[in-house]
Every structure is written in structure tokens, then in C-alpha cells.
Short mmCIF file of C-alpha atoms in Angstrom, two decimals:
data_model
loop_
_atom_site.label_atom_id
_atom_site.label_comp_id
_atom_site.label_asym_id
_atom_site.label_seq_id
_atom_site.Cartn_x
_atom_site.Cartn_y
_atom_site.Cartn_z
CA UNK A 1417 48.10 -33.69 -4.35
CA UNK A 1418 46.49 -30.33 -4.30
CA UNK A 1419 48.43 -27.68 -2.69
CA UNK A 1420 46.71 -26.91 0.58
CA UNK A 1421 47.34 -22.91 0.76
CA UNK A 1422 45.85 -22.46 -2.42
CA UNK A 1423 42.87 -20.59 -0.77
CA UNK A 1424 44.03 -19.15 2.46
CA UNK A 1425 41.47 -17.74 4.80
CA UNK A 1426 41.45 -13.96 4.13
CA UNK A 1427 42.82 -12.13 6.69
CA UNK A 1428 41.44 -8.45 8.35
CA UNK A 1429 38.15 -6.93 8.54
CA UNK A 1430 35.39 -7.40 5.71
CA UNK A 1431 35.07 -4.70 3.66
CA UNK A 1432 32.17 -3.81 1.20
CA UNK A 1433 31.52 -1.14 -0.73
CA UNK A 1434 28.70 0.35 1.46
CA UNK A 1435 31.74 -0.07 4.29
CA UNK A 1436 33.64 1.83 2.31
CA UNK A 1437 31.06 4.86 1.31
CA UNK A 1438 30.45 4.70 5.19
CA UNK A 1439 34.00 5.50 6.07
CA UNK A 1440 34.76 8.28 3.15
CA UNK A 1441 31.16 9.88 4.41
CA UNK A 1442 32.77 10.20 8.24
CA UNK A 1443 35.93 11.45 7.23
CA UNK A 1444 33.81 14.47 5.56
CA UNK A 1445 31.51 15.08 9.14
CA UNK A 1446 31.77 19.02 10.57
CA UNK A 1447 32.56 18.13 14.01
CA UNK A 1448 31.15 20.69 16.29
CA UNK A 1449 27.93 20.75 14.65
CA UNK A 1450 26.21 18.17 16.96
CA UNK A 1451 26.61 17.47 20.46
CA UNK A 1452 27.27 14.34 22.52
CA UNK A 1453 23.62 14.92 24.15
CA UNK A 1454 21.99 15.19 21.00
CA UNK A 1455 23.64 11.68 19.52
CA UNK A 1456 22.81 9.78 22.77
CA UNK A 1457 19.28 10.70 22.49
CA UNK A 1458 19.42 9.78 18.95
CA UNK A 1459 20.97 6.46 19.43
CA UNK A 1460 18.12 5.53 22.07
CA UNK A 1461 15.45 6.64 19.62
CA UNK A 1462 16.68 4.61 16.70
CA UNK A 1463 15.19 1.22 18.00
CA UNK A 1464 11.65 2.83 16.65
CA UNK A 1465 12.85 2.76 13.21
CA UNK A 1466 13.94 -1.18 13.08
CA UNK A 1467 17.67 0.02 12.13
CA UNK A 1468 19.07 -1.48 15.50
CA UNK A 1469 17.61 -3.15 18.44
CA UNK A 1470 17.61 -2.54 22.13
CA UNK A 1471 21.03 -4.36 22.87
CA UNK A 1472 22.59 -2.48 19.71
CA UNK A 1473 21.34 0.86 21.06
CA UNK A 1474 22.61 0.32 24.43
CA UNK A 1475 25.98 -0.57 23.11
CA UNK A 1476 25.76 2.60 20.60
CA UNK A 1477 24.82 4.82 23.82
CA UNK A 1478 27.78 3.58 25.77
CA UNK A 1479 29.82 4.25 22.92
CA UNK A 1480 28.75 7.67 22.74
CA UNK A 1481 29.04 8.40 26.34
CA UNK A 1482 32.39 6.81 26.33
CA UNK A 1483 33.80 9.78 24.52
CA UNK A 1484 34.37 12.72 26.34
CA UNK A 1485 32.00 15.92 25.72
CA UNK A 1486 34.96 17.88 24.03
CA UNK A 1487 35.73 15.29 21.46
CA UNK A 1488 32.58 16.13 19.61
CA UNK A 1489 33.57 20.04 19.60
CA UNK A 1490 35.46 21.39 16.86
CA UNK A 1491 39.06 19.87 16.67
CA UNK A 1492 37.91 17.12 18.37
CA UNK A 1493 38.60 13.65 17.23
CA UNK A 1494 35.38 11.05 18.56
CA UNK A 1495 37.21 7.79 18.58
CA UNK A 1496 36.65 5.11 20.88
CA UNK A 1497 39.74 2.77 22.06
CA UNK A 1498 37.95 0.57 24.47
CA UNK A 1499 38.31 -3.40 23.68
CA UNK A 1500 35.51 -5.51 23.15
CA UNK A 1501 36.14 -7.05 26.58
CA UNK A 1502 35.50 -3.65 28.57
CA UNK A 1503 32.79 -3.25 26.24
CA UNK A 1504 31.10 -6.32 26.82
CA UNK A 1505 31.52 -5.95 30.76
CA UNK A 1506 29.89 -2.47 30.83
CA UNK A 1507 26.70 -3.43 28.67
CA UNK A 1508 26.78 -7.29 30.38
CA UNK A 1509 27.43 -9.15 27.10
CA UNK A 1510 30.21 -11.53 25.88
CA UNK A 1511 33.12 -10.21 23.65
CA UNK A 1512 31.84 -12.08 20.85
CA UNK A 1513 28.41 -10.87 21.24
CA UNK A 1514 30.16 -7.14 21.22
CA UNK A 1515 32.04 -8.01 18.73
CA UNK A 1516 29.32 -9.04 15.96
CA UNK A 1517 26.87 -5.91 17.06
CA UNK A 1518 29.72 -3.95 16.43
CA UNK A 1519 29.72 -5.68 12.80
CA UNK A 1520 25.97 -4.74 12.57
CA UNK A 1521 26.37 -1.20 13.84
CA UNK A 1522 29.07 -0.46 10.89
CA UNK A 1523 26.95 -2.13 8.22
CA UNK A 1524 24.22 -0.14 9.05
CA UNK A 1525 26.22 3.01 9.03
CA UNK A 1526 26.03 4.15 12.63
CA UNK A 1527 30.24 3.70 13.39
CA UNK A 1528 32.92 3.03 11.61
CA UNK A 1529 36.19 1.00 12.10
CA UNK A 1530 39.52 1.81 11.45
CA UNK A 1531 41.96 -1.10 12.42
CA UNK A 1532 45.43 -1.44 13.33
CA UNK A 1533 47.72 -4.18 12.24
CA UNK A 1534 47.27 -6.29 15.27
CA UNK A 1535 43.65 -4.74 15.93
CA UNK A 1536 44.79 -3.22 18.72
CA UNK A 1537 42.69 0.31 19.34
CA UNK A 1538 45.12 3.14 20.38
CA UNK A 1539 45.21 6.97 19.85
CA UNK A 1540 47.94 8.85 18.11
CA UNK A 1541 48.93 12.09 19.90
CA UNK A 1542 50.61 15.38 18.79
CA UNK A 1543 53.18 16.91 20.93
CA UNK A 1544 50.42 18.80 23.25
CA UNK A 1545 48.54 15.41 23.90
CA UNK A 1546 45.98 16.17 21.91
CA UNK A 1547 44.58 13.30 19.59
CA UNK A 1548 44.83 13.79 16.03
CA UNK A 1549 44.00 10.08 14.89
CA UNK A 1550 43.73 6.72 15.90
CA UNK A 1551 42.63 3.25 15.51
CA UNK A 1552 39.40 2.52 16.99
CA UNK A 1553 35.72 2.92 16.51
CA UNK A 1554 34.75 6.29 14.65
CA UNK A 1555 31.81 7.90 15.73
CA UNK A 1556 32.25 10.79 12.90
CA UNK A 1557 29.52 9.11 10.95
CA UNK A 1558 26.83 10.16 13.34
CA UNK A 1559 27.71 13.29 13.22
CA UNK A 1560 27.46 13.29 9.05
CA UNK A 1561 24.11 11.80 9.26
CA UNK A 1562 22.61 13.02 12.13
CA UNK A 1563 20.05 15.15 10.38
CA UNK A 1564 19.21 12.02 7.96
CA UNK A 1565 18.57 9.68 10.98
CA UNK A 1566 16.91 12.04 13.00
CA UNK A 1567 14.32 12.73 10.27
CA UNK A 1568 14.02 8.77 9.95
CA UNK A 1569 12.83 8.89 14.03
CA UNK A 1570 10.73 11.66 13.15
CA UNK A 1571 8.93 9.88 10.45
CA UNK A 1572 8.53 6.57 12.74
CA UNK A 1573 6.71 8.46 15.61
CA UNK A 1574 4.64 10.07 13.21
CA UNK A 1575 3.89 6.86 11.39
CA UNK A 1576 2.88 5.39 14.81
CA UNK A 1577 0.78 8.33 16.04
CA UNK A 1578 -1.00 8.19 12.69
CA UNK A 1579 -1.32 4.37 12.91
CA UNK A 1580 -2.44 4.71 16.92
CA UNK A 1581 -5.20 7.06 15.86
CA UNK A 1582 -6.33 5.22 12.83
CA UNK A 1583 -6.88 2.17 15.06
CA UNK A 1584 -8.63 3.32 17.46
CA UNK A 1585 -11.23 5.02 15.25
CA UNK A 1586 -11.55 2.08 12.86
CA UNK A 1587 -12.54 0.15 16.55
CA UNK A 1588 -14.67 2.58 17.51
CA UNK A 1589 -16.32 3.10 14.54
CA UNK A 1590 -16.65 -1.14 14.11
CA UNK A 1591 -18.41 -1.02 17.49
CA UNK A 1592 -20.71 1.84 16.70
CA UNK A 1593 -21.84 -0.28 13.21
CA UNK A 1594 -22.38 -3.34 14.50
CA UNK A 1595 -24.60 -2.05 17.43
CA UNK A 1596 -26.70 0.05 14.84
CA UNK A 1597 -27.09 -3.31 12.77
CA UNK A 1598 -28.59 -4.85 16.09
CA UNK A 1599 -30.78 -2.27 16.97
CA UNK A 1600 -31.85 -0.42 13.75
CA UNK A 1601 -35.46 -0.99 12.78
CA UNK A 1602 -37.56 -0.07 9.51
CA UNK A 1603 -35.02 -1.96 7.38
CA UNK A 1604 -36.15 -4.82 5.61
CA UNK A 1605 -34.41 -8.41 6.05
CA UNK A 1606 -32.35 -8.39 2.60
CA UNK A 1607 -31.58 -4.86 3.44
CA UNK A 1608 -29.89 -5.56 6.60
CA UNK A 1609 -28.28 -8.76 5.02
CA UNK A 1610 -26.53 -6.99 2.43
CA UNK A 1611 -25.23 -4.04 4.64
CA UNK A 1612 -24.22 -6.88 7.29
CA UNK A 1613 -21.98 -8.78 4.49
CA UNK A 1614 -20.72 -5.52 3.40
CA UNK A 1615 -19.57 -4.50 6.88
CA UNK A 1616 -18.13 -8.31 7.16
CA UNK A 1617 -16.34 -8.04 4.14
CA UNK A 1618 -14.73 -5.08 5.33
CA UNK A 1619 -13.67 -6.45 8.47
CA UNK A 1620 -12.20 -9.43 6.47
CA UNK A 1621 -10.06 -7.18 4.46
CA UNK A 1622 -8.50 -5.18 7.20
CA UNK A 1623 -7.93 -8.74 8.93
CA UNK A 1624 -5.97 -7.80 12.45
CA UNK A 1625 -6.57 -4.53 12.66
CA UNK A 1626 -3.16 -3.88 15.04
CA UNK A 1627 -1.32 -5.27 12.12
CA UNK A 1628 -3.26 -3.16 9.34
CA UNK A 1629 -2.03 0.09 7.87
CA UNK A 1630 -3.08 3.15 8.59
CA UNK A 1631 -4.54 4.17 5.18
CA UNK A 1632 -6.23 1.08 5.09
CA UNK A 1633 -8.01 1.53 8.43
CA UNK A 1634 -8.92 4.91 7.51
CA UNK A 1635 -10.60 3.60 4.51
CA UNK A 1636 -12.47 0.98 6.62
CA UNK A 1637 -13.35 3.50 9.23
CA UNK A 1638 -15.05 5.47 6.51
CA UNK A 1639 -16.98 2.57 5.02
CA UNK A 1640 -17.96 1.67 8.39
CA UNK A 1641 -19.37 5.24 8.94
CA UNK A 1642 -21.33 5.40 5.39
CA UNK A 1643 -22.67 1.68 6.50
CA UNK A 1644 -24.04 3.25 9.86
CA UNK A 1645 -25.66 6.52 7.86
CA UNK A 1646 -27.39 4.05 5.45
CA UNK A 1647 -28.61 2.03 8.60
CA UNK A 1648 -29.74 5.31 10.22
CA UNK A 1649 -31.31 6.20 6.86
CA UNK A 1650 -30.03 9.36 6.38
CA UNK A 1651 -30.41 11.30 3.29
CA UNK A 1652 -27.17 10.51 0.89
CA UNK A 1653 -24.61 12.94 0.89
CA UNK A 1654 -24.14 15.43 -2.12
CA UNK A 1655 -23.06 13.46 -5.34
CA UNK A 1656 -19.38 14.66 -6.35
CA UNK A 1657 -19.91 13.17 -9.87
CA UNK A 1658 -21.36 15.15 -12.74
CA UNK A 1659 -24.77 14.63 -14.06
CA UNK A 1660 -24.91 11.45 -15.99
CA UNK A 1661 -28.04 12.02 -17.57
CA UNK A 1662 -25.77 13.60 -20.49
CA UNK A 1663 -22.59 12.17 -21.66
CA UNK A 1664 -20.53 13.03 -24.30
CA UNK A 1665 -19.56 10.01 -26.53
CA UNK A 1666 -16.58 9.19 -27.65
CA UNK A 1667 -17.27 9.03 -31.38
CA UNK A 1668 -19.45 12.23 -31.82
CA UNK A 1669 -18.05 15.46 -33.12
CA UNK A 1670 -20.17 17.68 -31.74
CA UNK A 1671 -22.66 18.18 -29.25
CA UNK A 1672 -24.06 15.66 -26.59
CA UNK A 1673 -24.68 12.22 -26.72
CA UNK A 1674 -27.72 10.69 -24.79
CA UNK A 1675 -27.67 7.08 -24.15
CA UNK A 1676 -29.74 4.89 -24.99
CA UNK A 1677 -30.65 2.25 -22.11
CA UNK A 1678 -33.12 -0.07 -20.97
CA UNK A 1679 -35.98 2.04 -19.33
CA UNK A 1680 -36.89 -0.68 -16.87
CA UNK A 1681 -33.40 -2.23 -15.38
CA UNK A 1682 -34.73 -4.02 -12.46
CA UNK A 1683 -38.33 -5.64 -13.46
CA UNK A 1684 -37.79 -9.45 -13.39
CA UNK A 1685 -34.57 -9.81 -14.94
CA UNK A 1686 -32.15 -10.97 -12.87
CA UNK A 1687 -31.38 -14.22 -14.68
CA UNK A 1688 -30.39 -12.39 -17.69
CA UNK A 1689 -27.46 -10.66 -15.12
CA UNK A 1690 -25.98 -13.75 -14.37
CA UNK A 1691 -24.08 -14.68 -17.71
CA UNK A 1692 -20.81 -12.44 -18.60
CA UNK A 1693 -22.05 -13.48 -22.14
CA UNK A 1694 -25.62 -11.54 -22.11
CA UNK A 1695 -25.60 -8.57 -20.38
CA UNK A 1696 -27.41 -6.18 -22.20
CA UNK A 1697 -31.20 -6.54 -21.17
CA UNK A 1698 -34.19 -7.55 -23.62
CA UNK A 1699 -35.89 -5.01 -24.85
CA UNK A 1700 -39.50 -4.06 -23.38
CA UNK A 1701 -40.90 -1.36 -24.78
CA UNK A 1702 -40.71 -0.17 -28.31
CA UNK A 1703 -38.96 3.10 -27.43
CA UNK A 1704 -35.80 1.69 -27.24
CA UNK A 1705 -33.20 1.28 -29.90
CA UNK A 1706 -33.09 -2.01 -31.97
CA UNK A 1707 -30.43 -5.24 -31.04
CA UNK A 1708 -29.00 -4.26 -34.77
CA UNK A 1709 -28.89 -0.47 -34.17
CA UNK A 1710 -27.41 -0.70 -30.66
CA UNK A 1711 -24.61 -2.72 -32.07
CA UNK A 1712 -23.92 -0.53 -35.09
CA UNK A 1713 -23.51 2.22 -32.80
CA UNK A 1714 -21.17 0.69 -30.49
CA UNK A 1715 -18.83 -0.59 -33.11
CA UNK A 1716 -18.12 2.61 -34.55
CA UNK A 1717 -15.44 3.01 -32.57
CA UNK A 1718 -13.99 -0.31 -31.48
CA UNK A 1719 -11.00 -2.42 -29.57
CA UNK A 1720 -9.83 -5.76 -29.67
CA UNK A 1721 -9.78 -8.67 -27.78
CA UNK A 1722 -7.70 -11.54 -28.82
CA UNK A 1723 -8.29 -10.32 -32.56
CA UNK A 1724 -12.04 -9.46 -32.01
CA UNK A 1725 -13.51 -6.33 -32.51
CA UNK A 1726 -14.79 -4.98 -29.15
CA UNK A 1727 -17.09 -1.70 -28.36
CA UNK A 1728 -15.55 1.04 -26.69
CA UNK A 1729 -16.88 2.59 -23.38
CA UNK A 1730 -15.79 5.76 -21.72
CA UNK A 1731 -14.05 5.83 -18.68
CA UNK A 1732 -16.95 7.94 -16.77
CA UNK A 1733 -19.21 5.04 -18.26
CA UNK A 1734 -17.18 2.69 -16.26
CA UNK A 1735 -17.38 4.72 -13.22
CA UNK A 1736 -21.41 5.49 -13.42
CA UNK A 1737 -21.64 1.94 -13.63
CA UNK A 1738 -19.65 0.36 -10.71
CA UNK A 1739 -20.88 2.48 -7.90
CA UNK A 1740 -19.21 -0.25 -5.77
CA UNK A 1741 -15.93 1.62 -6.32
CA UNK A 1742 -17.53 4.11 -4.35
CA UNK A 1743 -18.89 1.99 -1.72
CA UNK A 1744 -15.88 0.30 -0.86
CA UNK A 1745 -13.66 3.54 -0.49
CA UNK A 1746 -11.69 3.33 -3.85
CA UNK A 1747 -10.20 6.41 -5.14
CA UNK A 1748 -12.54 7.38 -7.92
CA UNK A 1749 -9.97 7.04 -11.62
CA UNK A 1750 -9.54 9.94 -13.56
CA UNK A 1751 -7.51 7.37 -16.22
CA UNK A 1752 -7.54 4.27 -17.47
CA UNK A 1753 -4.28 4.01 -15.69
CA UNK A 1754 -5.70 4.70 -12.37
CA UNK A 1755 -8.42 2.04 -12.83
CA UNK A 1756 -5.62 -0.43 -14.29
CA UNK A 1757 -3.93 0.32 -10.39
CA UNK A 1758 -6.84 -0.47 -8.59
CA UNK A 1759 -7.14 -3.71 -9.87
CA UNK A 1760 -5.13 -5.65 -7.40
CA UNK A 1761 -7.15 -3.96 -4.46
CA UNK A 1762 -10.05 -4.91 -6.34
CA UNK A 1763 -9.04 -8.63 -6.82
CA UNK A 1764 -7.93 -9.02 -2.98
CA UNK A 1765 -11.51 -7.36 -1.98
CA UNK A 1766 -13.19 -10.18 -3.98
CA UNK A 1767 -10.90 -12.94 -3.42
CA UNK A 1768 -9.64 -13.20 -7.15
CA UNK A 1769 -6.51 -14.84 -7.39
CA UNK A 1770 -3.55 -13.41 -8.66
CA UNK A 1771 -3.71 -16.57 -11.68
CA UNK A 1772 -7.37 -15.72 -13.03
CA UNK A 1773 -6.03 -11.43 -12.68
CA UNK A 1774 -3.07 -12.77 -14.97
CA UNK A 1775 -5.05 -14.53 -17.22
CA UNK A 1776 -7.14 -11.94 -17.74
CA UNK A 1777 -4.40 -9.16 -18.72
CA UNK A 1778 -3.05 -11.60 -20.84
CA UNK A 1779 -6.04 -12.50 -22.74
CA UNK A 1780 -7.61 -8.58 -22.75
CA UNK A 1781 -5.24 -6.79 -22.58
CA UNK A 1782 -4.69 -4.34 -19.03
CA UNK A 1783 -7.58 -1.74 -19.81
CA UNK A 1784 -10.28 -4.19 -20.51
CA UNK A 1785 -9.29 -6.58 -18.08
CA UNK A 1786 -9.47 -3.80 -15.30
CA UNK A 1787 -13.09 -3.33 -16.59
CA UNK A 1788 -13.82 -7.12 -16.53
CA UNK A 1789 -12.50 -6.72 -13.03
CA UNK A 1790 -14.52 -3.69 -12.02
CA UNK A 1791 -17.92 -5.69 -13.60
CA UNK A 1792 -17.03 -8.51 -11.50
CA UNK A 1793 -16.68 -6.15 -8.22
CA UNK A 1794 -20.01 -4.59 -8.80
CA UNK A 1795 -21.86 -7.70 -9.26
CA UNK A 1796 -19.80 -9.56 -6.12
CA UNK A 1797 -21.48 -6.21 -4.25
CA UNK A 1798 -24.66 -6.97 -5.55
CA UNK A 1799 -24.28 -10.85 -4.24
CA UNK A 1800 -25.20 -11.70 -8.05
CA UNK A 1801 -21.60 -13.46 -8.01
CA UNK A 1802 -20.98 -16.25 -5.57
CA UNK A 1803 -17.23 -17.00 -7.17
CA UNK A 1804 -15.78 -14.06 -8.33
CA UNK A 1805 -12.57 -15.74 -9.31
CA UNK A 1806 -14.61 -18.12 -11.48
CA UNK A 1807 -16.93 -15.39 -13.21
CA UNK A 1808 -13.47 -13.49 -14.42
CA UNK A 1809 -12.63 -16.78 -15.32
CA UNK A 1810 -15.47 -17.43 -17.40
CA UNK A 1811 -14.93 -13.85 -18.75
CA UNK A 1812 -11.56 -14.33 -20.23
CA UNK A 1813 -12.60 -17.78 -21.77
CA UNK A 1814 -15.11 -15.95 -23.58
CA UNK A 1815 -12.77 -13.15 -24.57
CA UNK A 1816 -10.75 -15.96 -26.14
CA UNK A 1817 -13.71 -16.74 -28.61
CA UNK A 1818 -14.78 -13.36 -29.29
CA UNK A 1819 -18.14 -14.01 -27.25
CA UNK A 1820 -17.31 -11.16 -24.33
CA UNK A 1821 -18.75 -7.87 -24.82
CA UNK A 1822 -17.87 -5.57 -22.23
CA UNK A 1823 -19.96 -2.59 -23.44
CA UNK A 1824 -23.20 -4.15 -23.00
CA UNK A 1825 -22.31 -5.28 -19.42
CA UNK A 1826 -21.01 -1.51 -18.82
CA UNK A 1827 -24.38 0.28 -20.21
CA UNK A 1828 -26.69 -2.25 -18.64
CA UNK A 1829 -25.01 -1.49 -14.92
CA UNK A 1830 -24.91 2.04 -15.23
CA UNK A 1831 -28.44 1.87 -16.46
CA UNK A 1832 -29.24 -0.21 -13.13
CA UNK A 1833 -27.35 2.42 -11.08
CA UNK A 1834 -28.92 5.25 -12.84
CA UNK A 1835 -32.69 3.57 -11.52
CA UNK A 1836 -31.82 3.13 -8.18
CA UNK A 1837 -30.54 6.47 -7.81
CA UNK A 1838 -33.73 7.77 -8.87
CA UNK A 1839 -35.79 5.15 -6.73
#
């Protein structure tokens, strides 16, 4: 038979590296730098940070007020010797509940515990009767961490204030935009339907406004205000992007390279934009470059997708081709890494699943997958794609067989955007 005493129950308070660190930090506290009143106010305000709840805050305030004010002066010892039963009586809870809350406060670094052999709490006094040490609940850790905890409270209050302001402004902008949509005249039904669809996508992205982050609310508010400007047919604000007529080619050594694109991208060509395979518009006039010349010019600098050469596009061409980035309030990328960081947000906006996004990254690489997602976002905004996730999967499948040509998509979309800006 096994020895029944092989694994005896551990005796004593549970000790962790974090608790040991808190005890060492408490011993380094400079007593006298913080008053008891300051600590009491801090304990009441800590609930807004989520570090402790209201009942634990009540217990902490009781502990602070139990120690005399002189204990927080220089040469004082802010150590509490009350039993759990007495503390339970004062806060209206059971002794077991007080014991568990003290353990939680210890884990949070708001108190430390110094236990005696029999768990009794008592002071150790010198010949003059002053307390020099003791076994009990040590409050010195609060003095050592006062600046840190006070900063957390200030930060939580600032975030709450910013969130409240952003929530109020978002709700006001939503009310104004819906009123403008219902009363505006002079716009076609198609234009109204497009703006209404964009508004509903923004509302769906925000979800429950009271629980949304303040940054998301501010971005949604800017979009709603922009929709109101469109509904009121106000002049467009000055573009922050540079002139798009001339762009520096990535493969040219000197001079300026002018893009040759289809001069009539919007005329009777809707069907040619619905395929992930054939994005380049047919050549409509004799002045355009031939298909073979177009492919040759792109092939001078190329990357690869699954071993297949792919034409290189400049980041500025991608930004010019995807005005939906600005429409939905995204920060315009300044590098390929910035564009890749926007991919998860674009996927959430369009409803693309994480699995479809990972498949695209695995097949095409992070940079080309980011371009593919951006193209999907633009076509989703134009209501040319009803299933963005399926569209991205189709692009991924074509990339696997070497039939995907993202450069054609980018240059074609850039041409359409340029023509729309002129109109």
C-alpha cells in the first residue's frame, strides 16, 4: 500500500514570484512621500481601471483608514493588524470573503502580507512603544506604486472621456446623415442607393456603438460626415495626393514615365471587370499600346506568385487605384508594410474570412495578397462583387495556376478612378 503521507497538503500562504517581487518592492518604499488621504482617494478611483471591483476597493479603503495618519509619515509603519473577522464586520462581508479578497489584493500588488507562525497579526514595538515591525497587512506597496497607479487612473479617465465624446459625435453624425439621406434631392436613385449602402456598412462595422473603441468611432464619424457632404453635393476637398498624371516608373532610370491606359474605361465595359482573370480592358482606339507591348513593358520588372512571374506595380499606383481606402477612412499606406497591416481591417469591412485571407497570403505572399484584398475592397465598394470572400478565393486559385494578373487590375482601376475624378 502507498504511503498516505507521500503528498502532504502544503502549509502556509501560497507564494509566487510576483508576490515575492511585491514584498521586496514594499520594503523599498519611501514612507512620507504620500499621505493617507491620497492613498484613500487612489483606492476609491482604482475601480475605473478594472484592477479591482467595488467591494475590494471598499476593503482597501478600510485598511488605509485603519492605520493612523502618523503611520504614513517618515519613520512610520503602515501595517494593519486587524483580524479577518473584524474586517468582515466593518465591511459587511464574511470572514472567508475577506480572506479571498486579501489574496486578490496581494496578487494585484495593492497589499502585501507578512504572516506569523500561527497566522496571528501583531506589532513589534521598541522600548519607546513605537512600532518597528510586525506581522499583518503591509500597506507600503501602495506608497511604492502610487505614481504608477495614479497614472493608470488618469489614463483610464482620459480614455473614458475620449470614448464618451467620440460616441456622442458618432451618434450625432449618424442622425444627421440619415436625415440628409431621407430629405436630399437632386441625386439619382443609384447614387442614393450607393451612399446608403456605404452608410449601412459603416454602421455594421461599428456594431454596438457604446462598446466600440473610440478610434473606430472617430473614423466612422469622419466617414458619415463625408457622406453628408456628398449628399449635399458640396465641392470635394483638396486632394492630399500628388498629381497622378505623371508617375515615376519603377524600371526607368531617368525621366518621367507616363502610364498608357485605356482612354475610355467606363464605356460599356462592366462585364470585363467581373473576372479576377481578365482585368485589362480591351483596346478601344488605335492610339493605345498593343497587348503584347503592354505585357512586355510590365515584364521588365517582375515578382513571382507560385513560381510564375508577375508584373511589378508601384505602391502609389495601388493607392491611386483604390480610392475606397480613403472612402472608408483608412490611413493611406506609405510602404508595403503599411498596406499589409491594413489587410485585417479591410477583410473585416468586406466580410472576408480569416481562412480566405491566410490562403491568399500562403499562396501569393504578404505583399501580393494585400494588393488582392485591396482590389477586392474597391470592387466591393463599386458593388461589382457580391461575395468578397469568394472573389478573393478565386483570385487565390488563379494565382496557383499562374493565371492571376494583379498589375492589370491595378492599372485598370487606376484608369477608372482618374476618369471619374475628371468627370
